[in-house]
Tab-separated table of C-alpha atoms and ligand atoms in Angstrom:
chain	number	residue	atom	x	y	z
Z	1370	MET	CA	-258.848	107.977	-46.930
Z	1371	ILE	CA	-256.588	108.286	-49.963
Z	1372	SER	CA	-256.055	105.096	-51.942
Z	1373	VAL	CA	-253.286	104.504	-54.479
Z	1374	GLN	CA	-255.778	103.047	-56.968
Z	1375	ASP	CA	-257.769	106.289	-56.841
Z	1376	LEU	CA	-254.637	108.357	-57.491
Z	1377	ILE	CA	-253.652	106.165	-60.445
Z	1378	ARG	CA	-257.220	106.386	-61.801
Z	1379	LYS	CA	-257.347	110.165	-61.342
Z	1380	LYS	CA	-254.082	110.658	-63.216
Z	1381	ARG	CA	-255.065	108.124	-65.870
Z	1382	ASP	CA	-258.226	110.194	-66.493
Z	1383	GLY	CA	-256.268	113.441	-66.768
Z	1384	GLN	CA	-257.238	114.922	-63.422
Z	1385	VAL	CA	-255.040	117.056	-61.199
Z	1386	LEU	CA	-253.622	115.643	-57.929
Z	1387	SER	CA	-253.661	117.760	-54.783
Z	1388	ARG	CA	-250.528	118.420	-52.728
Z	1389	GLU	CA	-251.839	116.053	-50.045
Z	1390	GLU	CA	-252.317	113.284	-52.623
Z	1391	ILE	CA	-248.818	113.809	-54.034
Z	1392	GLU	CA	-247.300	113.733	-50.522
Z	1393	PHE	CA	-249.204	110.495	-49.809
Z	1394	LEU	CA	-247.825	108.942	-52.974
Z	1395	ILE	CA	-244.219	110.014	-52.313
Z	1396	GLY	CA	-244.517	108.859	-48.694
Z	1397	GLY	CA	-245.619	105.410	-49.899
Z	1398	ILE	CA	-242.868	105.251	-52.532
Z	1399	SER	CA	-240.209	106.089	-49.907
Z	1400	SER	CA	-241.527	103.733	-47.227
Z	1401	GLY	CA	-242.036	100.842	-49.638
Z	1402	GLU	CA	-245.775	100.643	-48.843
Z	1403	ILE	CA	-246.699	101.257	-52.482
Z	1404	SER	CA	-245.797	98.390	-54.815
Z	1405	ASP	CA	-243.575	98.639	-57.898
Z	1406	TYR	CA	-246.532	97.842	-60.198
Z	1407	GLN	CA	-248.664	100.636	-58.761
Z	1408	ILE	CA	-245.765	103.101	-59.081
Z	1409	SER	CA	-245.251	101.966	-62.703
Z	1410	ALA	CA	-248.935	102.453	-63.512
Z	1411	TRP	CA	-248.926	105.922	-61.956
Z	1412	ALA	CA	-245.703	106.914	-63.797
Z	1413	MET	CA	-247.231	105.758	-67.092
Z	1414	ALA	CA	-250.384	107.782	-66.363
Z	1415	VAL	CA	-248.187	110.846	-65.761
Z	1416	TYR	CA	-246.250	110.080	-68.937
Z	1417	PHE	CA	-249.477	110.287	-70.987
Z	1418	GLN	CA	-251.455	112.911	-69.048
Z	1419	GLY	CA	-248.651	115.154	-67.756
Z	1420	MET	CA	-248.830	117.310	-64.643
Z	1421	ASP	CA	-249.524	120.996	-64.321
Z	1422	GLU	CA	-246.980	123.420	-62.869
Z	1423	ARG	CA	-248.384	123.320	-59.342
Z	1424	GLU	CA	-248.444	119.513	-59.263
Z	1425	THR	CA	-244.881	119.318	-60.606
Z	1426	ARG	CA	-243.665	121.789	-57.944
Z	1427	ASP	CA	-245.426	119.826	-55.198
Z	1428	LEU	CA	-243.950	116.590	-56.513
Z	1429	ALA	CA	-240.398	118.030	-56.502
Z	1430	VAL	CA	-240.749	119.387	-52.963
Z	1431	ALA	CA	-242.314	116.173	-51.613
Z	1432	MET	CA	-239.460	114.183	-53.183
Z	1433	ALA	CA	-236.802	116.590	-51.855
Z	1434	ASN	CA	-238.224	116.085	-48.342
Z	1435	SER	CA	-238.303	112.272	-48.652
Z	1436	GLY	CA	-234.792	111.914	-47.168
Z	1437	ASP	CA	-231.901	114.022	-45.887
Z	1438	VAL	CA	-232.045	117.712	-46.698
Z	1439	VAL	CA	-228.516	119.089	-46.646
Z	1440	ASP	CA	-227.840	122.173	-44.546
Z	1441	LEU	CA	-225.039	124.236	-46.098
Z	1442	SER	CA	-225.500	127.209	-43.737
Z	1443	SER	CA	-222.104	126.644	-42.107
Z	1444	ILE	CA	-220.406	127.454	-45.424
Z	1445	GLN	CA	-219.154	131.043	-45.642
Z	1446	GLY	CA	-220.623	132.859	-48.661
Z	1447	ILE	CA	-223.473	132.205	-51.064
Z	1448	THR	CA	-223.332	128.579	-52.180
Z	1449	VAL	CA	-223.942	127.900	-55.857
Z	1450	ASP	CA	-224.466	124.674	-57.758
Z	1451	LYS	CA	-224.816	123.618	-61.379
Z	1452	HIS	CA	-226.590	120.727	-63.007
Z	1453	SER	CA	-226.534	119.346	-66.512
Z	1454	THR	CA	-229.538	117.392	-67.753
Z	1455	GLY	CA	-227.012	114.983	-69.275
Z	1456	GLY	CA	-225.033	114.939	-72.467
Z	1457	VAL	CA	-222.197	113.223	-74.297
Z	1458	GLY	CA	-218.658	114.489	-73.624
Z	1459	ASP	CA	-220.074	116.922	-71.090
Z	1460	LYS	CA	-217.157	117.602	-68.743
Z	1461	THR	CA	-218.166	121.215	-67.993
Z	1462	THR	CA	-218.592	120.529	-64.261
Z	1463	LEU	CA	-214.867	119.703	-64.000
Z	1464	ALA	CA	-213.999	123.103	-65.454
Z	1465	VAL	CA	-216.767	125.163	-63.892
Z	1466	ILE	CA	-216.197	124.132	-60.249
Z	1467	PRO	CA	-212.616	125.504	-60.094
Z	1468	LEU	CA	-213.519	128.582	-62.172
Z	1469	VAL	CA	-216.254	129.592	-59.741
Z	1470	ALA	CA	-214.270	128.611	-56.646
Z	1471	ALA	CA	-211.268	130.623	-57.905
Z	1472	ALA	CA	-213.610	133.642	-57.911
Z	1473	GLY	CA	-214.111	133.033	-54.166
Z	1474	ILE	CA	-217.616	131.554	-54.446
Z	1475	PRO	CA	-218.135	128.282	-52.543
Z	1476	VAL	CA	-219.132	125.207	-54.568
Z	1477	ALA	CA	-220.266	122.205	-52.479
Z	1478	LYS	CA	-220.912	119.726	-55.263
Z	1479	MET	CA	-222.843	116.508	-54.776
Z	1480	SER	CA	-222.887	114.543	-58.011
Z	1481	GLY	CA	-224.143	111.246	-59.304
Z	1482	ARG	CA	-222.841	108.380	-61.382
Z	1483	GLY	CA	-223.814	107.967	-65.027
Z	1484	LEU	CA	-226.477	105.698	-66.481
Z	1485	GLY	CA	-227.041	105.046	-70.186
Z	1486	HIS	CA	-225.263	106.921	-72.952
Z	1487	THR	CA	-224.421	110.005	-70.851
Z	1488	GLY	CA	-221.495	110.099	-68.424
Z	1489	GLY	CA	-221.651	110.916	-64.718
Z	1490	THR	CA	-219.464	113.522	-63.025
Z	1491	ILE	CA	-218.479	111.192	-60.172
Z	1492	ASP	CA	-217.280	108.552	-62.654
Z	1493	LYS	CA	-215.084	111.180	-64.300
Z	1494	PHE	CA	-213.560	112.273	-60.976
Z	1495	GLU	CA	-213.018	108.631	-60.006
Z	1496	SER	CA	-210.791	108.138	-63.048
Z	1497	ILE	CA	-208.207	110.362	-61.291
Z	1498	PRO	CA	-205.780	108.094	-59.374
Z	1499	GLY	CA	-206.273	108.387	-55.607
Z	1500	MET	CA	-209.331	110.688	-55.818
Z	1501	LYS	CA	-211.790	110.110	-52.977
Z	1502	VAL	CA	-215.378	111.108	-53.610
Z	1503	GLU	CA	-216.786	109.621	-50.391
Z	1504	LYS	CA	-216.286	112.032	-47.521
Z	1505	ASN	CA	-218.185	112.556	-44.326
Z	1506	PHE	CA	-220.296	115.687	-44.237
Z	1507	THR	CA	-218.146	117.561	-41.693
Z	1508	ASP	CA	-215.004	117.063	-43.784
Z	1509	PHE	CA	-216.895	118.024	-46.938
Z	1510	ILE	CA	-218.019	121.351	-45.429
Z	1511	ALA	CA	-214.562	121.985	-43.942
Z	1512	GLN	CA	-212.973	121.503	-47.379
Z	1513	VAL	CA	-215.458	123.913	-48.988
Z	1514	ASN	CA	-214.645	126.538	-46.349
Z	1515	VAL	CA	-210.892	126.206	-46.927
Z	1516	VAL	CA	-210.596	125.407	-50.660
Z	1517	LYS	CA	-213.977	126.868	-51.775
Z	1518	ALA	CA	-214.680	123.623	-53.660
Z	1519	ALA	CA	-215.343	119.968	-52.908
Z	1520	VAL	CA	-217.078	117.195	-54.785
Z	1521	ILE	CA	-218.697	114.131	-53.258
Z	1522	SER	CA	-220.891	111.310	-54.404
Z	1523	GLN	CA	-224.554	111.831	-53.486
Z	1524	THR	CA	-225.189	110.402	-50.022
Z	1525	GLY	CA	-227.201	107.243	-49.490
Z	1526	ASN	CA	-230.267	108.981	-48.155
Z	1527	LEU	CA	-230.568	111.966	-50.468
Z	1528	VAL	CA	-234.014	111.837	-52.112
Z	1529	PRO	CA	-234.754	108.110	-51.615
Z	1530	ALA	CA	-238.114	108.583	-53.377
Z	1531	ASP	CA	-236.273	109.535	-56.573
Z	1532	LYS	CA	-233.940	106.526	-56.327
Z	1533	ARG	CA	-236.893	104.141	-56.291
Z	1534	LEU	CA	-239.026	106.058	-58.770
Z	1535	TYR	CA	-236.131	106.537	-61.224
Z	1536	ALA	CA	-235.204	102.845	-61.097
Z	1537	ILE	CA	-238.811	101.973	-61.977
Z	1538	ARG	CA	-239.047	104.653	-64.700
Z	1539	ASP	CA	-235.821	103.350	-66.206
Z	1540	VAL	CA	-237.355	99.919	-66.889
Z	1541	THR	CA	-240.913	101.018	-67.735
Z	1542	ALA	CA	-240.196	103.525	-70.550
Z	1543	THR	CA	-241.330	106.454	-68.423
Z	1544	VAL	CA	-238.057	108.397	-68.073
Z	1545	ASP	CA	-238.749	110.945	-70.803
Z	1546	SER	CA	-241.659	112.762	-69.207
Z	1547	ILE	CA	-241.081	116.477	-68.555
Z	1548	PRO	CA	-242.788	116.675	-65.109
Z	1549	LEU	CA	-240.999	113.492	-63.963
Z	1550	ILE	CA	-237.591	114.684	-65.200
Z	1551	ALA	CA	-238.091	118.190	-63.761
Z	1552	SER	CA	-239.163	116.924	-60.336
Z	1553	SER	CA	-236.424	114.274	-60.258
Z	1554	ILE	CA	-233.646	116.768	-61.044
Z	1555	MET	CA	-234.982	119.613	-58.915
Z	1556	SER	CA	-235.726	117.412	-55.890
Z	1557	LYS	CA	-232.002	116.532	-55.773
Z	1558	LYS	CA	-230.965	120.160	-56.243
Z	1559	LEU	CA	-233.333	121.346	-53.501
Z	1560	ALA	CA	-232.154	118.619	-51.118
Z	1561	SER	CA	-228.495	119.439	-51.881
Z	1562	GLY	CA	-228.943	122.849	-50.285
Z	1563	ALA	CA	-227.284	125.428	-52.593
Z	1564	GLU	CA	-228.825	128.910	-52.705
Z	1565	GLY	CA	-228.069	129.520	-56.394
Z	1566	ILE	CA	-228.545	126.901	-59.101
Z	1567	VAL	CA	-227.513	127.076	-62.765
Z	1568	LEU	CA	-229.149	124.441	-64.945
Z	1569	ASP	CA	-227.547	123.387	-68.226
Z	1570	VAL	CA	-230.484	122.018	-70.216
Z	1571	LYS	CA	-229.096	120.061	-73.142
Z	1572	VAL	CA	-230.932	120.027	-76.478
Z	1573	GLY	CA	-230.368	117.545	-79.318
Z	1574	SER	CA	-229.901	113.886	-80.164
Z	1575	GLY	CA	-227.608	113.200	-77.178
Z	1576	ALA	CA	-230.037	114.775	-74.693
Z	1577	PHE	CA	-233.404	113.869	-73.149
Z	1578	MET	CA	-234.894	116.900	-74.872
Z	1579	LYS	CA	-234.540	116.516	-78.620
Z	1580	ASN	CA	-235.759	119.976	-79.599
Z	1581	ARG	CA	-235.769	123.570	-78.336
Z	1582	GLN	CA	-239.484	123.677	-77.560
Z	1583	GLN	CA	-239.353	120.633	-75.240
Z	1584	ALA	CA	-236.168	121.907	-73.622
Z	1585	LEU	CA	-237.737	125.320	-72.966
Z	1586	GLN	CA	-240.712	123.655	-71.319
Z	1587	LEU	CA	-238.389	121.616	-69.074
Z	1588	ALA	CA	-236.251	124.680	-68.275
Z	1589	GLU	CA	-239.262	126.833	-67.377
Z	1590	ILE	CA	-240.754	124.274	-65.016
Z	1591	MET	CA	-237.404	123.634	-63.314
Z	1592	VAL	CA	-236.854	127.377	-62.807
Z	1593	SER	CA	-240.388	127.652	-61.402
Z	1594	ILE	CA	-239.773	124.752	-58.967
Z	1595	GLY	CA	-236.529	126.338	-57.750
Z	1596	LYS	CA	-237.966	129.802	-57.341
Z	1597	GLY	CA	-241.047	128.419	-55.588
Z	1598	ALA	CA	-238.657	126.851	-53.070
Z	1599	GLY	CA	-236.852	130.174	-52.522
Z	1600	ARG	CA	-233.736	129.473	-54.624
Z	1601	GLN	CA	-232.130	131.612	-57.334
Z	1602	VAL	CA	-232.263	129.611	-60.564
Z	1603	VAL	CA	-231.136	130.195	-64.154
Z	1604	ALA	CA	-231.485	127.634	-66.957
Z	1605	ILE	CA	-229.279	127.755	-70.049
Z	1606	LEU	CA	-230.241	125.710	-73.098
Z	1607	THR	CA	-227.129	124.392	-74.850
Z	1608	ASP	CA	-226.548	122.318	-77.964
Z	1609	MET	CA	-226.181	118.542	-77.581
Z	1610	SER	CA	-226.722	117.496	-81.187
Z	1611	GLN	CA	-223.005	116.617	-81.329
Z	1612	PRO	CA	-220.739	115.730	-78.369
Z	1613	LEU	CA	-219.138	118.549	-76.398
Z	1614	GLY	CA	-215.389	118.807	-76.990
Z	1615	PHE	CA	-213.467	115.987	-78.648
Z	1616	ASN	CA	-213.105	113.389	-75.886
Z	1617	ILE	CA	-215.759	110.938	-74.638
Z	1618	GLY	CA	-214.936	108.503	-71.826
Z	1619	ASN	CA	-213.885	109.136	-68.255
Z	1620	SER	CA	-210.055	109.494	-68.268
Z	1621	LEU	CA	-210.220	111.135	-71.703
Z	1622	GLU	CA	-212.743	113.711	-70.457
Z	1623	VAL	CA	-210.663	114.574	-67.390
Z	1624	ILE	CA	-207.663	115.118	-69.675
Z	1625	GLU	CA	-209.696	117.450	-71.886
Z	1626	ALA	CA	-211.007	119.414	-68.895
Z	1627	VAL	CA	-207.461	119.836	-67.535
Z	1628	ASP	CA	-206.309	120.949	-70.996
Z	1629	LEU	CA	-209.090	123.559	-70.955
Z	1630	LEU	CA	-208.027	124.809	-67.514
Z	1631	ALA	CA	-204.445	124.924	-68.792
Z	1632	GLY	CA	-205.598	127.251	-71.593
Z	1633	ASP	CA	-205.714	124.696	-74.390
Z	1634	GLY	CA	-209.278	123.379	-74.574
Z	1635	PRO	CA	-211.816	123.040	-77.385
Z	1636	THR	CA	-213.785	126.198	-78.182
Z	1637	ASP	CA	-217.276	124.728	-77.633
Z	1638	LEU	CA	-216.346	123.426	-74.178
Z	1639	LEU	CA	-214.715	126.768	-73.391
Z	1640	GLU	CA	-217.754	128.788	-74.440
Z	1641	ILE	CA	-220.246	126.738	-72.422
Z	1642	SER	CA	-217.985	126.510	-69.368
Z	1643	LEU	CA	-217.462	130.303	-69.306
Z	1644	GLU	CA	-221.187	130.944	-69.724
Z	1645	LEU	CA	-222.164	128.581	-66.902
Z	1646	ALA	CA	-219.413	129.873	-64.609
Z	1647	ALA	CA	-220.432	133.493	-65.320
Z	1648	HIS	CA	-224.066	132.840	-64.352
Z	1649	MET	CA	-222.907	131.087	-61.182
Z	1650	MET	CA	-220.737	134.104	-60.309
Z	1651	VAL	CA	-223.747	136.392	-60.754
Z	1652	LEU	CA	-225.913	134.155	-58.530
Z	1653	GLY	CA	-223.036	134.144	-56.024
Z	1654	LYS	CA	-223.256	137.977	-56.072
Z	1655	LYS	CA	-219.676	138.491	-57.204
Z	1656	PHE	CA	-220.904	140.427	-60.267
Z	1657	ASP	CA	-224.130	142.136	-61.367
Z	1658	GLN	CA	-223.643	141.499	-65.085
Z	1659	VAL	CA	-223.038	138.180	-66.828
Z	1660	ALA	CA	-220.695	139.799	-69.415
Z	1661	GLU	CA	-218.462	141.163	-66.670
Z	1662	ALA	CA	-218.414	137.772	-64.913
Z	1663	ARG	CA	-217.562	136.022	-68.169
Z	1664	ASN	CA	-214.519	138.277	-68.719
Z	1665	TYR	CA	-213.393	137.568	-65.190
Z	1666	ALA	CA	-213.811	133.811	-65.727
Z	1667	ALA	CA	-211.714	134.054	-68.910
Z	1668	GLU	CA	-208.991	135.873	-66.919
Z	1669	LEU	CA	-209.008	133.114	-64.300
Z	1670	LEU	CA	-208.210	130.682	-67.097
Z	1671	THR	CA	-205.422	132.726	-68.688
Z	1672	SER	CA	-203.803	133.548	-65.356
Z	1673	GLY	CA	-203.723	129.836	-64.415
Z	1674	LYS	CA	-205.725	130.516	-61.233
Z	1675	ALA	CA	-208.551	128.172	-62.255
Z	1676	LEU	CA	-206.074	125.343	-62.912
Z	1677	ASP	CA	-204.382	126.012	-59.541
Z	1678	LYS	CA	-207.802	125.790	-57.865
Z	1679	PHE	CA	-208.571	122.510	-59.629
Z	1680	MET	CA	-205.254	121.031	-58.471
Z	1681	GLU	CA	-205.898	122.287	-54.933
Z	1682	MET	CA	-209.301	120.598	-54.854
Z	1683	ILE	CA	-208.021	117.342	-56.358
Z	1684	THR	CA	-205.074	117.236	-53.936
Z	1685	ALA	CA	-207.390	117.907	-50.971
Z	1686	GLN	CA	-209.291	114.769	-52.005
Z	1687	GLY	CA	-206.204	112.586	-52.484
Z	1688	GLY	CA	-206.160	112.772	-56.293
Z	1689	ILE	CA	-203.011	112.989	-58.389
Z	1690	ILE	CA	-202.854	114.597	-61.812
Z	1691	LYS	CA	-199.600	115.427	-63.576
Z	1692	LEU	CA	-199.133	118.857	-65.096
Z	1693	ASN	CA	-197.330	117.290	-68.039
Z	1694	LYS	CA	-199.611	117.740	-71.075
Z	1695	ALA	CA	-198.275	114.612	-72.775
Z	1696	ASP	CA	-199.060	112.426	-69.753
Z	1697	ARG	CA	-201.561	113.483	-67.100
Z	1698	GLY	CA	-200.983	110.204	-65.235
Z	1699	LEU	CA	-204.453	108.764	-65.860
Z	1700	LYS	CA	-205.083	105.167	-66.837
Z	1701	MET	CA	-205.264	104.904	-70.637
Z	1702	ALA	CA	-206.709	102.058	-72.718
Z	1703	ALA	CA	-204.407	99.351	-74.071
Z	1704	ILE	CA	-205.700	99.666	-77.660
Z	1705	GLN	CA	-205.956	102.869	-79.669
Z	1706	GLN	CA	-207.423	102.266	-83.093
Z	1707	PRO	CA	-208.016	105.018	-85.668
Z	1708	VAL	CA	-211.168	105.107	-87.812
Z	1709	GLN	CA	-210.728	106.543	-91.321
Z	1710	SER	CA	-213.326	108.214	-93.480
Z	1711	ALA	CA	-214.295	106.286	-96.614
Z	1712	ILE	CA	-215.224	109.489	-98.481
Z	1713	SER	CA	-214.248	113.158	-98.747
Z	1714	GLY	CA	-216.609	115.948	-97.722
Z	1715	TYR	CA	-217.858	118.040	-94.825
Z	1716	VAL	CA	-219.119	116.578	-91.570
Z	1717	ASN	CA	-222.818	117.483	-91.712
Z	1718	GLN	CA	-223.899	115.584	-88.591
Z	1719	LEU	CA	-222.087	113.913	-85.708
Z	1720	ASP	CA	-224.839	112.191	-83.770
Z	1721	ALA	CA	-224.220	112.660	-80.044
Z	1722	TYR	CA	-226.483	109.775	-79.023
Z	1723	GLN	CA	-224.710	107.359	-81.366
Z	1724	VAL	CA	-221.256	108.429	-80.081
Z	1725	GLY	CA	-222.401	108.182	-76.446
Z	1726	HIS	CA	-223.902	104.766	-77.023
Z	1727	THR	CA	-220.709	103.556	-78.709
Z	1728	ALA	CA	-218.568	104.819	-75.797
Z	1729	MET	CA	-220.902	103.023	-73.374
Z	1730	SER	CA	-220.555	99.763	-75.300
Z	1731	LEU	CA	-216.754	100.051	-74.980
Z	1732	GLY	CA	-217.286	100.070	-71.185
Z	1733	ALA	CA	-217.190	103.842	-70.522
Z	1734	GLY	CA	-220.770	103.879	-69.218
Z	1735	ARG	CA	-223.389	101.694	-67.575
Z	1736	GLU	CA	-226.296	99.926	-69.179
Z	1737	GLN	CA	-227.478	98.732	-65.747
Z	1738	ILE	CA	-227.076	100.598	-62.482
Z	1739	ASN	CA	-224.658	97.979	-61.074
Z	1740	ASP	CA	-222.388	97.682	-64.141
Z	1741	VAL	CA	-218.693	98.295	-63.479
Z	1742	ILE	CA	-217.199	100.886	-65.792
Z	1743	ASP	CA	-213.755	101.038	-67.363
Z	1744	HIS	CA	-212.365	104.559	-66.868
Z	1745	SER	CA	-209.684	104.142	-69.542
Z	1746	VAL	CA	-211.892	103.531	-72.592
Z	1747	GLY	CA	-213.719	105.939	-74.873
Z	1748	ILE	CA	-213.593	107.826	-78.135
Z	1749	GLN	CA	-211.482	110.722	-79.324
Z	1750	LEU	CA	-213.096	112.643	-82.148
Z	1751	LEU	CA	-210.768	114.323	-84.594
Z	1752	LYS	CA	-213.454	115.864	-86.806
Z	1753	LYS	CA	-216.647	117.644	-85.817
Z	1754	ARG	CA	-219.578	119.260	-87.594
Z	1755	GLY	CA	-218.427	121.651	-90.333
Z	1756	ASP	CA	-214.908	120.164	-90.627
Z	1757	TYR	CA	-213.624	119.025	-94.016
Z	1758	VAL	CA	-212.441	115.396	-94.260
Z	1759	GLN	CA	-210.353	113.742	-96.975
Z	1760	ALA	CA	-211.082	110.116	-97.894
Z	1761	GLY	CA	-208.675	108.004	-95.810
Z	1762	GLU	CA	-208.247	110.702	-93.148
Z	1763	THR	CA	-208.720	109.702	-89.495
Z	1764	ILE	CA	-212.025	110.997	-88.104
Z	1765	ALA	CA	-211.864	109.392	-84.640
Z	1766	VAL	CA	-209.733	107.134	-82.440
Z	1767	ILE	CA	-211.256	104.253	-80.468
Z	1768	HIS	CA	-209.723	103.709	-77.007
Z	1769	ALA	CA	-210.568	100.110	-76.086
Z	1770	SER	CA	-209.476	97.535	-73.534
Z	1771	GLN	CA	-210.624	94.505	-75.520
Z	1772	GLU	CA	-210.124	93.624	-79.198
Z	1773	LYS	CA	-213.622	92.145	-79.348
Z	1774	HIS	CA	-215.199	95.615	-78.953
Z	1775	LEU	CA	-213.408	97.180	-81.922
Z	1776	SER	CA	-215.598	96.201	-84.874
Z	1777	ASP	CA	-218.894	97.279	-83.252
Z	1778	ALA	CA	-217.292	100.502	-82.039
Z	1779	GLU	CA	-215.998	101.279	-85.509
Z	1780	ALA	CA	-219.460	100.648	-86.987
Z	1781	GLY	CA	-220.974	102.879	-84.262
Z	1782	ILE	CA	-218.603	105.728	-85.083
Z	1783	ARG	CA	-219.220	105.421	-88.813
Z	1784	ALA	CA	-222.976	105.533	-88.177
Z	1785	ALA	CA	-222.553	108.721	-86.106
Z	1786	TYR	CA	-220.842	110.666	-88.907
Z	1787	GLU	CA	-222.810	111.997	-91.855
Z	1788	ILE	CA	-220.394	113.358	-94.453
Z	1789	GLY	CA	-221.581	115.255	-97.529
Z	1790	PRO	CA	-220.463	117.725	-100.214
Z	1791	GLU	CA	-222.036	120.869	-98.661
Z	1792	LYS	CA	-220.570	122.684	-95.679
Z	1793	PRO	CA	-223.347	122.890	-93.029
Z	1794	GLU	CA	-224.431	126.205	-91.497
Z	1795	PRO	CA	-222.991	126.678	-88.006
Z	1796	THR	CA	-225.557	126.209	-85.217
Z	1797	PRO	CA	-225.577	128.164	-81.936
Z	1798	LEU	CA	-224.076	126.532	-78.873
Z	1799	ILE	CA	-226.117	128.594	-76.451
Z	1800	ILE	CA	-229.708	128.340	-77.565
Z	1801	ASP	CA	-231.664	130.179	-74.896
Z	1802	ILE	CA	-231.563	131.424	-71.314
Z	1803	VAL	CA	-234.495	131.144	-68.889
Z	1804	THR	CA	-234.382	133.241	-65.728
R	2698	URA	N1	-231.705	113.113	-64.612
R	2698	URA	C1	-232.320	112.909	-63.437
R	2698	URA	O1	-231.730	113.081	-62.379
R	2698	URA	N2	-233.605	112.510	-63.462
R	2698	URA	C2	-234.301	112.317	-64.595
R	2698	URA	O2	-235.458	111.965	-64.543
R	2698	URA	C3	-233.638	112.522	-65.815
R	2698	URA	C4	-232.334	112.937	-65.789
């Protein structure tokens, strides 16, 4: 007979758990038979002792099978999905879905809401007036077959073991453990059913993984989990030391993604979106070579076909976006306050975590799972790493709903910028690719 105490003890002492033991544990987490304090103790043991590759794979698969496993076989074509490990200003999903769908590859996207300093894709879509992200499964599949793209909020019973385990990890300082992150992310990807998965593993202050070595470890284990479960998986390590693009906050990020699709987006967002879309097109068997797929993705942007596809998907889900660049019809914050630089010099650092945390404190994100977010608020950056700033020049604009948030937000933005006399060396946006 397996006992939870024995499994906690084994992990505490650095031993390896068998598949049967892991399945027992996940079964007890899902059914509620194992208590919160035993789960916390086990998670802390994993945090300190880690898990080997086989254990991590077994954990991901056991979690994936803890609830509904989505069957996408009625979708015509090879279904592909993408996942970001979470960053600040990361609106790539909004651009990548229509790019890939415009190439004729079906994208059945199930996304989550944000927690902490990183935003969630569903929150961004919900800032579009009228947009419905709750759809029954039959309608979801039907939309993917007609439009080639649909996005819904993750269903109630997708990976219930992760919901409980993540909620406990969140309050017991056990989130940042590579085997726990890898199994949490991959269990949801496996249960979501796509055949091809592109993982955007963020690296830097705004990401879970602060350096390349940790990120590579996470990427390799996630690719191994996916391949072990018979999926095609590619992981791309991308820079998250500063926010992606200029806009942080839900409405602001949708506006920036639409600008990108309309051919007028920031270069870092463009580069990462094209790279992710190209890998998805290769997994979807539209192209053999990533370079060829990338050129095609760029053409879909210039021809306006990707923007048309985005509008088609939004309209199919009741959303309304205006094609007027000056006013996309999204709810904007009542107060827009510029922040000026006190000194002249080059932006040497723009700390993504600090910017994300500041946006969250304005109401753009959630500190607790049940917090209500304000889609209109956020931060618009006017200067990024390497840019020259004159003393008195505006470096960022705070979009706030309440006066009382302004002074802390301004202090947060000032703390994020490090301005100095030397121009910093440019750093690569795409750091590594794991296949
Ligand atoms: N995202 C997840 O879904 N799970 C984690 O553990 C960390 C990030």
